[in-house]
Each structure stands twice: as C-alpha cells, then as structure tokens.
Amino acid sequence: MTGTPDPRPAAGDVAHRAGAAFESAFGRRPTGRWAAPGRVNLIGEHTDYNDGYVLPFALPLRTVVAAAPQDGRTWTVRSELTDEEVTFGVDEVTGPGRVTGWAAYVAGVVWGLLEAGHPVPGAHLYIASDVPLGAGLSSSAALEAAVLAALVDLGGVHLPDEDRPRLAQRAENAYVGAPTGIMDQSAAIRCRAGHALFLDCRTEAVDHIPFDLAAAGLAILVVDSRAPHRHADGEYAARRATCDRAADLLGVPALREVRVVDLPGALNRLPDDETRSRVRHVVTENQRVLDTVDLLRAGRIREIGPLLTASHASMRDDFEITVPEIDTAVEAALTAGALGARMTGGGFGGCVLALVDADRTETVAAAVTDAYADRGFTAPTHFTALPSPGATRL
Ligand code: GLA
C-alpha cells in the first residue's frame, strides 16, 4: 500500500493508449474504441451459479478495445500486456485445436457469436487495460464484454444488452473452460454509474439500486490482498459441484429454492458437515443480499456494514474460501473503524472491500498495511471505488 489514492493511470489514458497503439501496430486508424469495466461485488458471493442474487458494481478501471474490420474472416489481436500478435480464423475458432492463453477470451467471444448465428466480421483488435490481472476484479469479463461490444458494432449485429452476458459467459465456460456464473459478465455489461446492480441470476432481471456513497459521507475502500491465488480454479469447481449435489439431494433445481426459514430442515437432510456448511453459506448469503438491497432502497447505507461483515464470516467459516492475508485485511479494517468489510470475488486471494467513513479511508488503509507488515505479508495496494458504468462505445 503506497498511501497514494490509486497508482493506476486514469480511465482517459487507457482509451488513448488503445487508440494510439492500434495505429502504430496496424498502420491505420481504428473504427472505434469500446470499453468495459472491472467490478467488485458488494455482496452475494458464490450465489450466482446457485440461481441466487448478487449485488456487484462496476469500477472506473476499464479495458479498452480499439478495433477495425479487416478483409476475410480472420481476427488479429494485440495486447499492451504482451508483445505477442495472435491471428486466428474460423477454423481455429470452431475446430478442435483451440486458441489458448489470453487470446482465448477474444476467440471465445467470436466463437459465441458464430455459434449463436451472428455474422462476425474479421477484425484487427488492440487491447489496453487498467484492470489488474489476477486480483479478482474480473479482468476476463471486462475483456469479453469490450470485445463483444466491438464485434457487435462492427458487424451491425442486433444483440440487446440483456442478452450479452449469457453469450460472454458461454465464451468463458465453453470456450476458455472456466465454470463461472453470470455475475461478472453482467456487471461488466449492465452496471450503471452511481448504482449497484441487483441481479436475479435465475431470471437475469436487474434492478439498478442507487448507491451514492459520497452523499452519505462514505467510501468503499478496496484492498488488493496481493495473496497468490492458491488452487483457486480447482476449489471453485469443487464448491460448485458440492452445491449442485446438495440441490440434488434436497430435490430442488438450485439452492436458491431454500429459504432461511427452511434451512434447519434442509440441513438435517444433508449427509455431512461440509455439505451442510456450504449450503448454510449460500442460503444465508442470498438473504443478506436481499437485506442489503432493502437497506439501500431505504437510503440506510451505513447500516449495511454488519451484513458485509457477516458475509465475510460465512465465506471464512462455512464456505472456506478465504486465506490468511484476506482475513487479516478484514480484521484490521474493522478494528480501525470500518463499518463493514468482506472479501469480494471468487476467493483464495483477490480483494477485500471495506465500507468506511470517507474521511477515515487512509486511516483504515494504513491499519491494513501495518497488520500486513506485522504478519510479514507482501504489502497490499488499495484504491477507493466509485460505482461506474458498464460496457460502452467511447
Ligand atoms: C467468480 C465467478 C463469478 C462468481 C464469483 C463468486 O468471480 O466468475 O461467477 O461465482 O466468483 O461469487
């Protein structure tokens, strides 16, 4: 943690970088630039693939794709993060030999569009991003959403915003091979500035919940734990499998069906402590999302703090997806006066968010830094997060 508010470049810079780099890489001007944000999730973790509720909001950190059509059905992609240029055609996208590495997210979107029967023009694409990789802020969904917006516009495809998250999620699930839910792609595409996105992951209905932190004298401090992701992919898939199995055992299509009042009876019908703990997390977490939304609708932002902290305890004790760095950050933030704090995202590393009085932001951040130093952890970084818009053409 540096003490500076946010060491990353401003959003305008990333748009400029993408356009300028496109011109020097491809020797012509892009047709346009499309941006999509990273996200934090205010509350509702590991509920999306249980058909439940989530409440993410988009960050000002964005991925920008500068793009222009090219002849033939070929896609040539460059990224500022690597010197590599990756070119692929329809055969590589639809055939058995798939595109791998970072370009798979681009190829996956092309694949998703083709598979849904949409025309996709060949294109040159250049990617620049301020969304840090591997920090649990959904850099992959930001990339998918920005590429999707670009290709849809270049191809003149009619694809309403509400249908885009599912296509981007299929790219990630079926092409890249990561079994994620629908939250991150929905946040990257459907969020609005100044609002959190209340999403019902079964119906995909959304409600934009006003989340005016500044008016309440509050801020969301995001701390990047810098903890290395430990077995995150395997553990994520294991949690998902346990939830699916539990729903089968309970005879419901998804754990979303189980309400808090049904929980004692449901737990009695499950075979072991581990399954019971996982189910308890999902069921209580869904209720915490609904309670948070009720408080926000009533303008009682300060009062959501205990729900955030309870969510963290549930992830730590019942879902068992936190790590020592993350728990240390949450405890230090609360001790320093945060109104609530929790890990955000899939777990096993990533970021913590804390609801703080705006004038205490640096005090809380410094307390986390000190606690890290005491434990000998790699120093964390931090920034404050303002709810920002979803994917857009610039
Ligand atoms: C990751 C996944 C999401 C969601 C969260 C946990 O971010 O991509 O779909 O499951 O973890 O809430």
JSON list of N, CA and C and ligand atoms in Angstrom, two decimals, residues 39 41 44-49 54 136 138 140-141 169 172 179-185 236 240 315 321 342 344-347, ligand 1:
[
{"chain": "A", "resi": 39, "resn": "ARG", "atom": "N", "xyz": [-15.00, -5.13, -11.88]},
{"chain": "A", "resi": 39, "resn": "ARG", "atom": "CA", "xyz": [-16.09, -4.97, -10.89]},
{"chain": "A", "resi": 39, "resn": "ARG", "atom": "C", "xyz": [-15.62, -5.38, -9.50]},
{"chain": "A", "resi": 41, "resn": "ASN", "atom": "N", "xyz": [-17.85, -6.98, -6.06]},
{"chain": "A", "resi": 41, "resn": "ASN", "atom": "CA", "xyz": [-19.19, -7.42, -5.68]},
{"chain": "A", "resi": 41, "resn": "ASN", "atom": "C", "xyz": [-19.44, -6.94, -4.25]},
{"chain": "A", "resi": 44, "resn": "GLY", "atom": "N", "xyz": [-23.03, -11.07, -2.00]},
{"chain": "A", "resi": 44, "resn": "GLY", "atom": "CA", "xyz": [-23.65, -12.15, -2.78]},
{"chain": "A", "resi": 44, "resn": "GLY", "atom": "C", "xyz": [-22.58, -12.98, -3.47]},
{"chain": "A", "resi": 45, "resn": "GLU", "atom": "N", "xyz": [-21.83, -13.75, -2.66]},
{"chain": "A", "resi": 45, "resn": "GLU", "atom": "CA", "xyz": [-20.70, -14.49, -3.22]},
{"chain": "A", "resi": 45, "resn": "GLU", "atom": "C", "xyz": [-21.02, -15.97, -3.36]},
{"chain": "A", "resi": 46, "resn": "HIS", "atom": "N", "xyz": [-20.69, -16.52, -4.51]},
{"chain": "A", "resi": 46, "resn": "HIS", "atom": "CA", "xyz": [-20.96, -17.93, -4.86]},
{"chain": "A", "resi": 46, "resn": "HIS", "atom": "C", "xyz": [-22.47, -18.22, -4.82]},
{"chain": "A", "resi": 47, "resn": "THR", "atom": "N", "xyz": [-23.23, -17.19, -5.05]},
{"chain": "A", "resi": 47, "resn": "THR", "atom": "CA", "xyz": [-24.69, -17.37, -5.16]},
{"chain": "A", "resi": 47, "resn": "THR", "atom": "C", "xyz": [-25.12, -17.41, -6.62]},
{"chain": "A", "resi": 48, "resn": "ASP", "atom": "N", "xyz": [-24.29, -16.87, -7.54]},
{"chain": "A", "resi": 48, "resn": "ASP", "atom": "CA", "xyz": [-24.79, -16.75, -8.93]},
{"chain": "A", "resi": 48, "resn": "ASP", "atom": "C", "xyz": [-25.05, -18.11, -9.57]},
{"chain": "A", "resi": 49, "resn": "TYR", "atom": "N", "xyz": [-24.14, -19.08, -9.38]},
{"chain": "A", "resi": 49, "resn": "TYR", "atom": "CA", "xyz": [-24.35, -20.39, -10.03]},
{"chain": "A", "resi": 49, "resn": "TYR", "atom": "C", "xyz": [-25.34, -21.24, -9.23]},
{"chain": "A", "resi": 54, "resn": "VAL", "atom": "N", "xyz": [-27.06, -11.42, -6.55]},
{"chain": "A", "resi": 54, "resn": "VAL", "atom": "CA", "xyz": [-25.76, -10.76, -6.38]},
{"chain": "A", "resi": 54, "resn": "VAL", "atom": "C", "xyz": [-25.95, -9.25, -6.48]},
{"chain": "A", "resi": 136, "resn": "GLY", "atom": "N", "xyz": [-8.88, -10.60, -8.83]},
{"chain": "A", "resi": 136, "resn": "GLY", "atom": "CA", "xyz": [-10.28, -10.90, -8.51]},
{"chain": "A", "resi": 136, "resn": "GLY", "atom": "C", "xyz": [-11.22, -9.76, -8.87]},
{"chain": "A", "resi": 138, "resn": "SER", "atom": "N", "xyz": [-12.26, -9.24, -12.03]},
{"chain": "A", "resi": 138, "resn": "SER", "atom": "CA", "xyz": [-12.94, -9.64, -13.28]},
{"chain": "A", "resi": 138, "resn": "SER", "atom": "C", "xyz": [-12.33, -9.00, -14.52]},
{"chain": "A", "resi": 140, "resn": "SER", "atom": "N", "xyz": [-11.12, -10.70, -16.86]},
{"chain": "A", "resi": 140, "resn": "SER", "atom": "CA", "xyz": [-11.53, -11.53, -18.01]},
{"chain": "A", "resi": 140, "resn": "SER", "atom": "C", "xyz": [-12.92, -11.13, -18.52]},
{"chain": "A", "resi": 141, "resn": "ALA", "atom": "N", "xyz": [-13.85, -10.86, -17.60]},
{"chain": "A", "resi": 141, "resn": "ALA", "atom": "CA", "xyz": [-15.18, -10.44, -18.05]},
{"chain": "A", "resi": 141, "resn": "ALA", "atom": "C", "xyz": [-15.12, -9.07, -18.72]},
{"chain": "A", "resi": 169, "resn": "GLN", "atom": "N", "xyz": [-20.58, -15.24, -21.01]},
{"chain": "A", "resi": 169, "resn": "GLN", "atom": "CA", "xyz": [-20.37, -16.31, -20.04]},
{"chain": "A", "resi": 169, "resn": "GLN", "atom": "C", "xyz": [-20.13, -17.64, -20.77]},
{"chain": "A", "resi": 172, "resn": "GLU", "atom": "N", "xyz": [-16.65, -17.93, -21.81]},
{"chain": "A", "resi": 172, "resn": "GLU", "atom": "CA", "xyz": [-15.74, -18.28, -20.71]},
{"chain": "A", "resi": 172, "resn": "GLU", "atom": "C", "xyz": [-15.93, -19.74, -20.28]},
{"chain": "A", "resi": 179, "resn": "PRO", "atom": "N", "xyz": [-15.59, -22.60, -15.21]},
{"chain": "A", "resi": 179, "resn": "PRO", "atom": "CA", "xyz": [-17.02, -22.83, -14.94]},
{"chain": "A", "resi": 179, "resn": "PRO", "atom": "C", "xyz": [-17.67, -21.73, -14.09]},
{"chain": "A", "resi": 180, "resn": "THR", "atom": "N", "xyz": [-17.54, -20.47, -14.51]},
{"chain": "A", "resi": 180, "resn": "THR", "atom": "CA", "xyz": [-18.03, -19.35, -13.71]},
{"chain": "A", "resi": 180, "resn": "THR", "atom": "C", "xyz": [-19.53, -19.15, -13.88]},
{"chain": "A", "resi": 181, "resn": "GLY", "atom": "N", "xyz": [-20.12, -18.35, -12.98]},
{"chain": "A", "resi": 181, "resn": "GLY", "atom": "CA", "xyz": [-21.52, -17.97, -13.10]},
{"chain": "A", "resi": 181, "resn": "GLY", "atom": "C", "xyz": [-21.68, -16.75, -14.00]},
{"chain": "A", "resi": 182, "resn": "ILE", "atom": "N", "xyz": [-22.83, -16.08, -13.85]},
{"chain": "A", "resi": 182, "resn": "ILE", "atom": "CA", "xyz": [-23.19, -14.98, -14.78]},
{"chain": "A", "resi": 182, "resn": "ILE", "atom": "C", "xyz": [-22.89, -13.60, -14.19]},
{"chain": "A", "resi": 183, "resn": "MET", "atom": "N", "xyz": [-22.39, -13.55, -12.94]},
{"chain": "A", "resi": 183, "resn": "MET", "atom": "CA", "xyz": [-22.26, -12.23, -12.29]},
{"chain": "A", "resi": 183, "resn": "MET", "atom": "C", "xyz": [-21.29, -11.29, -12.99]},
{"chain": "A", "resi": 184, "resn": "ASP", "atom": "N", "xyz": [-20.08, -11.76, -13.27]},
{"chain": "A", "resi": 184, "resn": "ASP", "atom": "CA", "xyz": [-19.04, -10.83, -13.71]},
{"chain": "A", "resi": 184, "resn": "ASP", "atom": "C", "xyz": [-19.37, -10.23, -15.08]},
{"chain": "A", "resi": 185, "resn": "GLN", "atom": "N", "xyz": [-19.85, -11.05, -15.98]},
{"chain": "A", "resi": 185, "resn": "GLN", "atom": "CA", "xyz": [-20.20, -10.55, -17.32]},
{"chain": "A", "resi": 185, "resn": "GLN", "atom": "C", "xyz": [-21.40, -9.59, -17.22]},
{"chain": "A", "resi": 236, "resn": "TYR", "atom": "N", "xyz": [-12.84, -23.60, -6.72]},
{"chain": "A", "resi": 236, "resn": "TYR", "atom": "CA", "xyz": [-14.09, -23.01, -7.22]},
{"chain": "A", "resi": 236, "resn": "TYR", "atom": "C", "xyz": [-14.98, -24.11, -7.79]},
{"chain": "A", "resi": 240, "resn": "ARG", "atom": "N", "xyz": [-18.69, -25.49, -6.46]},
{"chain": "A", "resi": 240, "resn": "ARG", "atom": "CA", "xyz": [-19.83, -25.54, -7.37]},
{"chain": "A", "resi": 240, "resn": "ARG", "atom": "C", "xyz": [-20.43, -26.95, -7.40]},
{"chain": "A", "resi": 315, "resn": "MET", "atom": "N", "xyz": [-18.14, -16.72, 4.50]},
{"chain": "A", "resi": 315, "resn": "MET", "atom": "CA", "xyz": [-17.17, -17.21, 3.49]},
{"chain": "A", "resi": 315, "resn": "MET", "atom": "C", "xyz": [-15.97, -17.86, 4.17]},
{"chain": "A", "resi": 321, "resn": "ILE", "atom": "N", "xyz": [-13.37, -20.15, 1.83]},
{"chain": "A", "resi": 321, "resn": "ILE", "atom": "CA", "xyz": [-12.71, -19.67, 0.61]},
{"chain": "A", "resi": 321, "resn": "ILE", "atom": "C", "xyz": [-11.80, -18.48, 0.88]},
{"chain": "A", "resi": 342, "resn": "ARG", "atom": "N", "xyz": [-15.43, -7.22, 3.85]},
{"chain": "A", "resi": 342, "resn": "ARG", "atom": "CA", "xyz": [-15.54, -8.59, 3.38]},
{"chain": "A", "resi": 342, "resn": "ARG", "atom": "C", "xyz": [-14.63, -8.82, 2.18]},
{"chain": "A", "resi": 344, "resn": "THR", "atom": "N", "xyz": [-14.19, -9.89, -1.59]},
{"chain": "A", "resi": 344, "resn": "THR", "atom": "CA", "xyz": [-15.08, -9.80, -2.74]},
{"chain": "A", "resi": 344, "resn": "THR", "atom": "C", "xyz": [-14.54, -10.68, -3.86]},
{"chain": "A", "resi": 345, "resn": "GLY", "atom": "N", "xyz": [-15.43, -11.39, -4.55]},
{"chain": "A", "resi": 345, "resn": "GLY", "atom": "CA", "xyz": [-14.98, -12.25, -5.66]},
{"chain": "A", "resi": 345, "resn": "GLY", "atom": "C", "xyz": [-14.90, -13.71, -5.26]},
{"chain": "A", "resi": 346, "resn": "GLY", "atom": "N", "xyz": [-14.32, -14.50, -6.14]},
{"chain": "A", "resi": 346, "resn": "GLY", "atom": "CA", "xyz": [-14.35, -15.96, -6.02]},
{"chain": "A", "resi": 346, "resn": "GLY", "atom": "C", "xyz": [-13.59, -16.53, -4.83]},
{"chain": "A", "resi": 347, "resn": "GLY", "atom": "N", "xyz": [-12.57, -15.81, -4.34]},
{"chain": "A", "resi": 347, "resn": "GLY", "atom": "CA", "xyz": [-11.87, -16.28, -3.15]},
{"chain": "A", "resi": 347, "resn": "GLY", "atom": "C", "xyz": [-10.47, -16.80, -3.39]},
{"chain": "B", "resi": 1, "resn": "GLA", "atom": "C1", "xyz": [-16.07, -15.52, -9.70]},
{"chain": "B", "resi": 1, "resn": "GLA", "atom": "C2", "xyz": [-17.03, -16.01, -10.79]},
{"chain": "B", "resi": 1, "resn": "GLA", "atom": "C3", "xyz": [-18.44, -15.50, -10.54]},
{"chain": "B", "resi": 1, "resn": "GLA", "atom": "C4", "xyz": [-18.90, -15.77, -9.11]},
{"chain": "B", "resi": 1, "resn": "GLA", "atom": "C5", "xyz": [-17.83, -15.33, -8.11]},
{"chain": "B", "resi": 1, "resn": "GLA", "atom": "C6", "xyz": [-18.18, -15.73, -6.71]},
{"chain": "B", "resi": 1, "resn": "GLA", "atom": "O1", "xyz": [-15.92, -14.14, -9.79]},
{"chain": "B", "resi": 1, "resn": "GLA", "atom": "O2", "xyz": [-16.59, -15.59, -12.05]},
{"chain": "B", "resi": 1, "resn": "GLA", "atom": "O3", "xyz": [-19.33, -16.07, -11.47]},
{"chain": "B", "resi": 1, "resn": "GLA", "atom": "O4", "xyz": [-19.24, -17.11, -8.94]},
{"chain": "B", "resi": 1, "resn": "GLA", "atom": "O5", "xyz": [-16.56, -15.87, -8.42]},
{"chain": "B", "resi": 1, "resn": "GLA", "atom": "O6", "xyz": [-19.29, -15.01, -6.26]}
]
